[in-house]
Amino acid sequence: MAEEVEEEHFDPRTLLNDEDDQKLHLFIKAGTDGRSKGACPFCQDVFLKLLIKREADSEFSFDVITINCKTPPKEFKEISKKLPTLVHGDIVLNDVDDIEDYLDSSYPNYKLSFDDPEALKIQSNVFKRFTYLIKDVHTNPQTLLYELEKIDKFLRERGTKYISANRITGLDCSLWPKLQHIRVAASYILNLSIPVEFSALWNYLASAYELDAFVKSCPSDQEIVLHWTRRESSKEYLQLTKEEPRFSFEIPNRR
């Protein structure tokens, strides 16, 4: 099991005067309270990868620093303009693919990269279709359901526990958070659920929920909904910020 990784406010001393040059610092989006982890699928992608690296090597060390996107500290803005950002000594990276490459080259204890063009292609449009739908760029839910069905069919035919193999790869770390956003936000905001008959896709989500690394890196349902809502002054929005955090990790009875 991975060692606990505390989430914390940004402290410039942590970054600028760290005596341990071997420690990695991951900066991610803060939640609506300004402290907890927020709902950014790309931030969870990197957080998940770091936790998986930690599980493979107990001496692998990193911390997580949450950044309030509305009022980012001046010290953070001096080193990066976007999240997630990984800092390691003088190295500053804020592209998810570059971060994965750096982690694999610097810490080859667990290789995240995996050459699988077919798997990469099959999931390439699903998050885009979701964002188009939730932002009212288009209003036909079939476009999203079609992409989800493609992934379900691919997983069923591939027959592996994870999307590319029977071991977790970087593509899983990328896809799982996006599917969680789709599951939670589409259901709450659009009243659109992932069909129960997509059993291979639900099995795939179940494989994420059984991982301590996924559970630890996953934002609450409320944070995911708040990430996608645009009515920040509404009573519903304010109510969500006050609720006890919920996490949708249950799965339906699969056929």
Rosetta silent file (secondary structure, phi, psi, omega in degrees, C-alpha in Angstrom):
SEQUENCE: MAEEVEEEHFDPRTLLNDEDDQKLHLFIKAGTDGRSKGACPFCQDVFLKLLIKREADSEFSFDVITINCKTPPKEFKEISKKLPTLVHGDIVLNDVDDIEDYLDSSYPNYKLSFDDPEALKIQSNVFKRFTYLIKDVHTNPQTLLYELEKIDKFLRERGTKYISANRITGLDCSLWPKLQHIRVAASYILNLSIPVEFSALWNYLASAYELDAFVKSCPSDQEIVLHWTRRESSKEYLQLTKEEPRFSFEIPNRR
SCORE:     score description
SCORE:     0.000 S_00000001
   1 L     0.000  142.484 -178.607    0.000    0.000    0.000 S_00000001
   2 L   -69.683  145.448  175.917    1.228    3.488   -0.828 S_00000001
   3 L   -68.863  149.193  179.780    2.414    5.669    2.007 S_00000001
   4 L   -59.414  137.110  176.073    0.149    8.550    2.918 S_00000001
   5 L  -119.757  115.094 -176.295    0.835   11.702    0.902 S_00000001
   6 L   -78.676  140.919  171.771   -0.441   14.826    2.563 S_00000001
   7 E   -91.358  145.498 -173.941   -2.118   17.564    0.567 S_00000001
   8 E  -151.163  164.435  171.738   -1.084   21.044    1.597 S_00000001
   9 E   -69.092  161.149  174.418   -1.201   24.722    0.795 S_00000001
  10 L   -68.436  130.595  175.545    1.593   26.166   -1.303 S_00000001
  11 L  -129.716  111.806 -175.968    4.569   27.072    0.827 S_00000001
  12 H   -57.017  -26.099  178.659    7.441   28.684   -1.116 S_00000001
  13 H   -66.609  -32.395  178.987    9.936   27.253    1.367 S_00000001
  14 H   -60.581  -39.601 -175.100    8.855   23.757    0.350 S_00000001
  15 H   -90.213  -47.016 -168.621    9.834   24.460   -3.215 S_00000001
  16 H   -84.823  -24.484 -177.403   12.566   27.072   -3.127 S_00000001
  17 L  -124.673   30.452 -178.738   14.552   25.935   -0.104 S_00000001
  18 L   -71.475  123.062 -178.807   14.011   22.198   -0.112 S_00000001
  19 L   -76.357  -18.976 -179.616   17.117   20.495    1.216 S_00000001
  20 L   -97.600   94.103 -177.778   16.101   17.207   -0.411 S_00000001
  21 L   -68.214  -13.368 -177.541   16.793   17.716   -4.117 S_00000001
  22 L   -85.547  -10.704 -176.718   15.555   14.186   -4.846 S_00000001
  23 L   -82.080  137.819  176.906   12.000   14.927   -3.767 S_00000001
  24 E   -94.809  145.640  177.469    9.385   15.655   -6.397 S_00000001
  25 E  -119.715  121.923  177.840    6.734   18.310   -5.894 S_00000001
  26 E  -106.828  123.734  176.742    3.403   17.958   -7.668 S_00000001
  27 E  -101.776  124.829 -178.595    1.220   21.046   -7.937 S_00000001
  28 E  -130.488  167.218  178.586   -2.463   20.331   -8.575 S_00000001
  29 E   -65.022  134.716  175.650   -5.732   22.232   -8.642 S_00000001
  30 E   -82.295  157.408  176.230   -7.211   22.971   -5.210 S_00000001
  31 L   -76.213 -176.710 -176.538  -10.815   22.229   -4.362 S_00000001
  32 L   -64.994  -20.129  176.980  -13.479   24.843   -3.711 S_00000001
  33 L   -84.053   -2.923  179.333  -12.252   25.157   -0.118 S_00000001
  34 L    81.294    0.003 -175.951   -8.816   26.183   -1.386 S_00000001
  35 L  -126.168  -50.919 -176.170   -7.119   23.261    0.343 S_00000001
  36 L   -70.509  170.897  179.813   -8.377   19.835   -0.706 S_00000001
  37 E   -72.345  135.619  179.986   -7.685   18.318   -4.121 S_00000001
  38 L   -91.082  179.998 -174.999   -9.835   19.731   -6.875 S_00000001
  39 L   -97.967   85.692  173.008  -11.411   18.061   -9.875 S_00000001
  40 L  -126.961  112.793 -176.829   -8.889   18.206  -12.688 S_00000001
  41 H   -61.733  -27.970 -179.696   -8.569   14.906  -14.584 S_00000001
  42 H   -75.977  -34.578  174.081   -5.088   15.819  -15.762 S_00000001
  43 H   -65.861  -43.595  178.654   -3.947   16.539  -12.206 S_00000001
  44 H   -64.363  -36.313  176.674   -5.333   13.202  -11.061 S_00000001
  45 H   -50.984  -53.248 -176.867   -3.575   11.537  -13.998 S_00000001
  46 H   -71.853  -40.633  178.139   -0.152   12.638  -12.708 S_00000001
  47 H   -57.657  -44.515  179.106   -1.025   12.134   -9.025 S_00000001
  48 H   -61.495  -43.303  179.507   -2.070    8.561   -9.836 S_00000001
  49 H   -62.695  -40.659  178.798    1.158    7.892  -11.722 S_00000001
  50 H   -65.428  -40.129  178.522    3.235    9.128   -8.795 S_00000001
  51 H   -65.281  -37.317  177.658    1.306    6.919   -6.375 S_00000001
  52 H   -67.233  -40.190  174.867    1.841    3.888   -8.603 S_00000001
  53 H   -60.911  -40.362 -179.807    5.556    4.669   -8.734 S_00000001
  54 H   -64.352  -39.768 -179.538    5.513    4.924   -4.918 S_00000001
  55 H   -64.687  -29.345  179.528    3.841    1.531   -4.591 S_00000001
  56 H   -82.067  -18.622 -176.946    6.629    0.000   -6.693 S_00000001
  57 L  -150.367  106.407 -175.585    9.375    1.687   -4.654 S_00000001
  58 L   -64.585  -17.063 -179.981    8.837    2.710   -1.026 S_00000001
  59 L   -89.045   -6.133  176.979   11.808    5.103   -1.239 S_00000001
  60 L   -68.694  122.734 -170.859   10.178    7.093   -4.047 S_00000001
  61 L  -121.020  132.877  174.291    9.370   10.443   -2.447 S_00000001
  62 E  -156.278  161.950  171.187    7.011   13.224   -3.475 S_00000001
  63 E  -130.369  164.519 -176.955    4.563   15.692   -2.038 S_00000001
  64 E  -120.377  128.469 -176.761    1.366   17.239   -3.344 S_00000001
  65 E  -123.250  120.336 -178.519    0.685   20.969   -3.151 S_00000001
  66 E   -87.560  140.589 -177.106   -2.757   22.315   -3.983 S_00000001
  67 E  -120.273  126.141  173.970   -3.057   25.609   -5.829 S_00000001
  68 L   -73.524  111.814 -174.058   -6.100   27.870   -5.771 S_00000001
  69 L   -66.058  -25.077  179.859   -6.562   28.596   -9.473 S_00000001
  70 L   -76.216  -33.275  179.766   -8.407   31.854   -8.801 S_00000001
  71 L  -135.801   66.796 -179.705   -5.611   33.289   -6.661 S_00000001
  72 L   -66.045  141.492  178.989   -2.412   31.341   -7.362 S_00000001
  73 L   -60.653  147.422  179.926    0.566   32.419   -5.240 S_00000001
  74 H   -56.571  -38.950 -177.975    3.078   34.713   -6.883 S_00000001
  75 H   -63.388  -35.911  177.451    5.833   32.161   -6.250 S_00000001
  76 H   -70.814  -42.780 -178.590    3.946   29.534   -8.233 S_00000001
  77 H   -62.071  -23.074  178.741    3.202   31.892  -11.123 S_00000001
  78 L   -73.796  -19.766 -177.852    6.919   32.547  -11.404 S_00000001
  79 L  -110.658  -22.004 -177.313    7.603   28.903  -12.253 S_00000001
  80 L  -157.569  153.277 -179.681    4.487   27.751  -14.129 S_00000001
  81 L  -110.591   -1.414 -176.105    1.328   29.013  -15.790 S_00000001
  82 L  -149.775  165.382  177.979   -0.741   25.818  -15.685 S_00000001
  83 L  -121.236  149.559   -1.382   -1.589   22.710  -13.711 S_00000001
  84 L   -75.340  156.192  173.720   -0.542   20.044  -13.126 S_00000001
  85 E  -129.274  134.654  175.528    3.092   21.033  -12.683 S_00000001
  86 E  -112.034  129.309  178.797    5.882   18.732  -11.538 S_00000001
  87 E  -120.221  130.203  178.279    9.017   20.240  -10.029 S_00000001
  88 E  -140.417   99.270 -174.436   12.171   18.244   -9.391 S_00000001
  89 L    63.010 -121.058  179.209   15.181   20.366   -8.505 S_00000001
  90 L   -89.938   -2.355 -178.235   15.633   22.690  -11.474 S_00000001
  91 E   -86.301  127.849  176.301   13.282   20.675  -13.678 S_00000001
  92 E  -128.277  120.198 -177.761    9.800   22.152  -14.170 S_00000001
  93 E  -128.333  134.959  177.377    7.273   20.236  -16.298 S_00000001
  94 L  -134.841   22.131  171.234    3.614   21.039  -16.956 S_00000001
  95 L  -111.835  127.456 -173.352    2.769   18.776  -19.884 S_00000001
  96 H   -58.976  -42.337  179.958    1.266   15.443  -18.835 S_00000001
  97 H   -66.299  -40.442  177.855    3.074   13.448  -21.529 S_00000001
  98 H   -63.809  -38.218  178.929    6.407   15.120  -20.721 S_00000001
  99 H   -63.886  -43.817  178.944    5.889   14.319  -17.037 S_00000001
 100 H   -62.299  -43.845  179.090    5.268   10.635  -17.801 S_00000001
 101 H   -61.144  -41.517 -179.450    8.375   10.471  -19.982 S_00000001
 102 H   -66.069  -42.794  179.334   10.431   12.128  -17.259 S_00000001
 103 H   -62.650  -42.172 -179.084    9.147    9.786  -14.554 S_00000001
 104 H   -68.698  -36.574 -179.446    9.884    6.709  -16.652 S_00000001
 105 H   -76.806  -33.562 -177.672   13.388    7.844  -17.569 S_00000001
 106 H   -88.119  -28.762 -177.860   14.289    9.008  -14.059 S_00000001
 107 L  -134.310   77.686 -175.102   12.477    6.259  -12.127 S_00000001
 108 L   -78.474   13.470 -178.948   12.348    3.105  -14.257 S_00000001
 109 L   -61.629  -30.834  175.928   11.223    0.953  -11.303 S_00000001
 110 L  -142.450  114.158 -175.643    7.748    0.834  -12.846 S_00000001
 111 L   -83.173  120.650  179.813    7.357    1.659  -16.518 S_00000001
 112 L   -88.384  -34.769 -177.671    4.188    3.590  -17.274 S_00000001
 113 L   -68.750  146.128 -178.911    4.664    4.035  -21.006 S_00000001
 114 L  -156.368  123.113 -175.985    3.323    1.305  -23.250 S_00000001
 115 L   -80.405  103.954 -178.458    3.217    1.353  -27.030 S_00000001
 116 L  -146.833   77.478 -176.978   -0.377    0.553  -27.954 S_00000001
 117 H   -57.676  -33.845 -177.940   -1.640    2.748  -30.831 S_00000001
 118 H   -65.795  -46.032  178.640   -4.919    0.838  -31.050 S_00000001
 119 H   -66.489  -39.040  178.947   -5.837    1.470  -27.411 S_00000001
 120 H   -60.218  -43.629 -177.527   -4.694    5.074  -27.673 S_00000001
 121 H   -69.497  -39.914 -172.052   -6.923    5.673  -30.680 S_00000001
 122 H   -64.943  -26.495 -177.835  -10.035    3.945  -29.305 S_00000001
 123 L  -106.593    5.772 -169.851  -10.285    6.303  -26.334 S_00000001
 124 L   -68.028  -24.156 -175.017   -9.017    9.465  -28.009 S_00000001
 125 L  -105.675  -10.941 -169.647  -12.404   11.143  -28.569 S_00000001
 126 H   -63.400  -41.257 -177.986  -14.456   10.188  -25.523 S_00000001
 127 H   -72.719  -34.854  177.416  -13.461   13.097  -23.282 S_00000001
 128 H   -63.492  -43.456  178.479  -13.817   15.610  -26.089 S_00000001
 129 H   -62.635  -38.557  177.782  -17.367   14.379  -26.795 S_00000001
 130 H   -63.432  -47.537 -178.315  -18.170   14.698  -23.111 S_00000001
 131 H   -64.796  -38.140  176.383  -16.869   18.275  -22.876 S_00000001
 132 H   -60.076  -40.787 -177.186  -18.789   19.270  -26.013 S_00000001
 133 H   -70.754  -45.323 -175.012  -21.959   17.883  -24.472 S_00000001
 134 H   -74.266  -21.928  177.344  -21.548   19.378  -21.035 S_00000001
 135 L   -97.850    8.823  177.677  -20.645   22.796  -22.462 S_00000001
 136 L    63.894   25.329  173.246  -23.610   22.738  -24.860 S_00000001
 137 L   -68.497  -37.946  168.170  -21.424   22.745  -27.956 S_00000001
 138 L  -141.136  164.462 -171.736  -23.741   20.000  -29.135 S_00000001
 139 L  -122.327   11.063 -178.337  -26.783   18.423  -27.490 S_00000001
 140 L   -95.300  107.480 -178.224  -26.869   14.879  -28.858 S_00000001
 141 L   -66.652  -16.614 -178.663  -25.892   12.403  -26.099 S_00000001
 142 H   -63.554  -27.109  179.588  -25.496    9.642  -28.673 S_00000001
 143 H   -65.020  -38.547  177.184  -22.122   11.057  -29.671 S_00000001
 144 H   -74.071  -44.851 -179.402  -20.787   10.376  -26.168 S_00000001
 145 H   -60.248  -35.085  177.751  -22.549    7.042  -25.827 S_00000001
 146 H   -62.731  -42.653  179.364  -21.050    5.955  -29.134 S_00000001
 147 H   -67.640  -40.017  177.414  -17.523    6.648  -27.856 S_00000001
 148 H   -64.328  -39.134  178.964  -18.208    4.829  -24.591 S_00000001
 149 H   -65.666  -36.574  176.569  -19.575    1.858  -26.504 S_00000001
 150 H   -60.461  -43.669  179.371  -16.417    1.761  -28.630 S_00000001
 151 H   -66.611  -42.615  178.600  -14.278    1.519  -25.499 S_00000001
 152 H   -58.415  -46.601  179.805  -16.574   -1.132  -24.025 S_00000001
 153 H   -63.168  -41.822  179.249  -16.332   -3.240  -27.194 S_00000001
 154 H   -62.262  -46.843  179.640  -12.556   -2.810  -27.316 S_00000001
 155 H   -62.593  -39.203 -179.408  -12.143   -3.890  -23.691 S_00000001
 156 H   -64.090  -43.144 -178.384  -14.402   -6.870  -24.231 S_00000001
 157 H   -75.893  -33.640 -179.457  -12.421   -8.036  -27.259 S_00000001
 158 H   -68.154  -44.264  174.126   -9.011   -7.261  -25.767 S_00000001
 159 L    79.236    6.978  177.573   -9.733   -9.354  -22.665 S_00000001
 160 L   -93.087  160.567 -179.336   -7.065   -7.780  -20.447 S_00000001
 161 L   -67.012  -39.442  178.892   -7.765   -6.342  -16.998 S_00000001
 162 L  -110.127  177.887 -167.894   -6.507   -2.931  -18.030 S_00000001
 163 L   -69.349  -30.135 -177.650   -6.799   -1.226  -21.384 S_00000001
 164 L  -112.089  -21.751 -172.955   -3.456   -2.299  -22.832 S_00000001
 165 L  -163.697 -173.303  174.279   -2.296   -5.179  -20.680 S_00000001
 166 L   -93.909   19.741  172.409   -2.730   -6.979  -17.373 S_00000001
 167 L  -132.300  153.682 -177.962   -0.608   -4.297  -15.739 S_00000001
 168 L   -72.800  134.379  176.978   -1.430   -0.618  -15.256 S_00000001
 169 L  -120.109  173.394  177.936   -0.038    1.715  -17.896 S_00000001
 170 H   -59.773  -30.470  179.715    0.038    5.471  -18.317 S_00000001
 171 H   -66.301  -36.215  174.753   -3.010    5.235  -20.567 S_00000001
 172 H   -62.774  -43.629 -179.277   -5.059    3.818  -17.693 S_00000001
 173 H   -63.584  -27.903  176.654   -3.949    6.703  -15.480 S_00000001
 174 H   -80.454  -43.167 -173.179   -5.138    9.094  -18.179 S_00000001
 175 H   -78.030  -40.536 -177.725   -8.432    7.407  -19.018 S_00000001
 176 H   -54.721  -50.207  179.438   -9.725    6.483  -15.544 S_00000001
 177 H   -61.217  -36.322  179.102  -10.024   10.095  -14.270 S_00000001
 178 H   -66.153  -42.237  177.453  -11.790   11.152  -17.483 S_00000001
 179 H   -64.288  -35.223  178.321  -14.272    8.290  -17.181 S_00000001
 180 H   -66.164  -40.656  175.864  -14.909    9.259  -13.565 S_00000001
 181 H   -61.967  -42.673  178.638  -15.709   12.822  -14.633 S_00000001
 182 H   -62.617  -47.228 -178.727  -18.031   11.442  -17.307 S_00000001
 183 H   -57.500  -51.027 -171.627  -19.706    9.102  -14.851 S_00000001
 184 H   -77.555  -51.981 -173.465  -20.307   11.721  -12.164 S_00000001
 185 H   -72.284  -39.468  179.358  -20.884   14.961  -14.080 S_00000001
 186 H   -64.148  -38.169  179.593  -22.938   13.511  -16.936 S_00000001
 187 H   -67.703  -46.494 -174.863  -25.230   11.810  -14.436 S_00000001
 188 H   -74.114  -45.426 -172.662  -25.676   14.853  -12.190 S_00000001
 189 H   -88.858  -37.619 -173.887  -25.808   17.637  -14.778 S_00000001
 190 H  -108.206   -4.706 -175.236  -27.180   15.885  -17.871 S_00000001
 191 L    55.935   40.429 -178.677  -29.080   12.994  -16.289 S_00000001
 192 L  -123.068  118.844 -177.725  -27.044   10.718  -18.552 S_00000001
 193 L  -108.537  154.160  171.820  -25.574    7.520  -17.126 S_00000001
 194 L   -67.288  123.321 -176.625  -23.095    5.031  -18.509 S_00000001
 195 L   -57.013  137.807  179.485  -25.355    2.175  -19.673 S_00000001
 196 L   -59.058  -32.971 -177.345  -25.326   -0.867  -17.412 S_00000001
 197 L   -69.438  -10.828  174.103  -24.946   -3.113  -20.462 S_00000001
 198 L   -79.821   64.537 -170.370  -21.463   -1.681  -21.070 S_00000001
 199 H   -65.509  -36.386  179.498  -20.234   -4.399  -18.712 S_00000001
 200 H   -66.058  -36.586  178.101  -16.619   -4.418  -19.913 S_00000001
 201 H   -68.729  -40.038  176.582  -16.410   -0.678  -19.300 S_00000001
 202 H   -66.532  -38.105  174.787  -17.871   -1.078  -15.809 S_00000001
 203 H   -60.471  -38.272  179.870  -15.387   -3.887  -15.119 S_00000001
 204 H   -66.086  -43.232  176.070  -12.658   -1.500  -16.186 S_00000001
 205 H   -63.890  -38.623  178.173  -13.901    1.174  -13.791 S_00000001
 206 H   -60.225  -34.875  179.241  -14.107   -1.459  -11.052 S_00000001
 207 H   -67.131  -25.929  174.783  -10.417   -2.210  -11.615 S_00000001
 208 H   -76.730  -44.709 -175.279   -9.701    1.453  -10.825 S_00000001
 209 H   -64.533  -21.862  179.821  -11.895    1.554   -7.729 S_00000001
 210 L   -84.621   -2.114 -179.471  -10.054   -1.398   -6.187 S_00000001
 211 L   -95.102  127.088  174.620   -6.763    0.526   -6.316 S_00000001
 212 H   -57.297  -37.302 -177.437   -5.680    2.545   -3.290 S_00000001
 213 H   -63.465  -40.198  179.257   -3.859    4.872   -5.670 S_00000001
 214 H   -70.227  -45.909 -178.730   -7.018    5.725   -7.584 S_00000001
 215 H   -59.703  -42.496 -177.671   -9.138    6.178   -4.474 S_00000001
 216 H   -68.070  -35.028 -175.408   -6.525    8.424   -2.877 S_00000001
 217 H   -88.463  -10.117 -172.185   -6.083   10.606   -5.968 S_00000001
 218 L   -82.591  131.838  174.654   -9.780   10.882   -6.854 S_00000001
 219 L   -74.835  165.237  179.740  -11.692   14.103   -6.087 S_00000001
 220 L   -71.506  161.959  175.847  -15.153   13.966   -4.571 S_00000001
 221 H   -57.207  -42.034 -178.686  -18.313   13.847   -6.655 S_00000001
 222 H   -60.991  -43.035  179.598  -19.130   17.374   -5.519 S_00000001
 223 H   -63.229  -38.273  178.720  -15.792   18.716   -6.734 S_00000001
 224 H   -64.676  -45.254  179.159  -16.309   17.051  -10.120 S_00000001
 225 H   -63.443  -44.515 -179.240  -19.787   18.549  -10.471 S_00000001
 226 H   -64.150  -30.486  178.291  -18.582   21.973   -9.349 S_00000001
 227 H   -62.027  -33.048 -173.991  -15.746   21.794  -11.880 S_00000001
 228 H  -101.893  -13.147 -179.800  -18.269   21.601  -14.727 S_00000001
 229 L   -80.677  150.784 -179.091  -21.081   23.816  -13.488 S_00000001
 230 L  -115.504    8.501 -177.446  -21.221   27.447  -14.559 S_00000001
 231 L  -107.118   69.818 -172.752  -23.760   28.716  -12.025 S_00000001
 232 L   -68.460  -16.879 -179.451  -21.385   29.638   -9.226 S_00000001
 233 L   -99.886   -0.150 -176.157  -23.901   31.902   -7.487 S_00000001
 234 L   -73.815  157.213  177.613  -26.763   29.434   -7.492 S_00000001
 235 H   -63.699  -36.911  179.808  -28.164   27.887   -4.314 S_00000001
 236 H   -61.688  -43.038  178.698  -27.427   24.446   -5.730 S_00000001
 237 H   -60.715  -47.912 -178.559  -23.764   25.355   -6.208 S_00000001
 238 H   -64.087  -36.285  178.925  -23.482   26.686   -2.668 S_00000001
 239 H   -63.779  -41.262  179.633  -25.197   23.605   -1.271 S_00000001
 240 H   -61.108  -35.279 -179.242  -22.689   21.330   -3.006 S_00000001
 241 H   -70.125  -19.184 -176.641  -19.804   23.179   -1.368 S_00000001
 242 H   -97.196  -14.751 -174.704  -21.299   22.483    2.075 S_00000001
 243 L   -73.428  153.218  172.456  -22.077   18.793    1.674 S_00000001
 244 L   -64.070  133.869 -176.943  -20.011   15.974    3.125 S_00000001
 245 L   -56.326  134.236  175.627  -17.777   14.645    0.309 S_00000001
 246 L  -116.225  152.733 -179.955  -19.245   11.721   -1.636 S_00000001
 247 L  -136.195  122.484  179.546  -17.394    9.331   -3.932 S_00000001
 248 L   -86.824   90.576  177.740  -19.035    7.223   -6.630 S_00000001
 249 L  -115.392   -1.586  177.871  -17.041    3.996   -6.420 S_00000001
 250 L   -78.877  158.262  178.727  -19.925    1.560   -6.485 S_00000001
 251 L  -127.813  150.007  179.675  -20.733   -0.317   -9.666 S_00000001
 252 L   -74.123  165.192  172.349  -24.080   -1.608  -10.968 S_00000001
 253 L   -64.206  118.039 -175.193  -24.907   -5.277  -11.318 S_00000001
 254 L   -90.521  141.245 -179.145  -23.200   -6.125  -14.583 S_00000001
 255 L   -84.414    0.000    0.000  -24.777   -8.369  -17.168 S_00000001
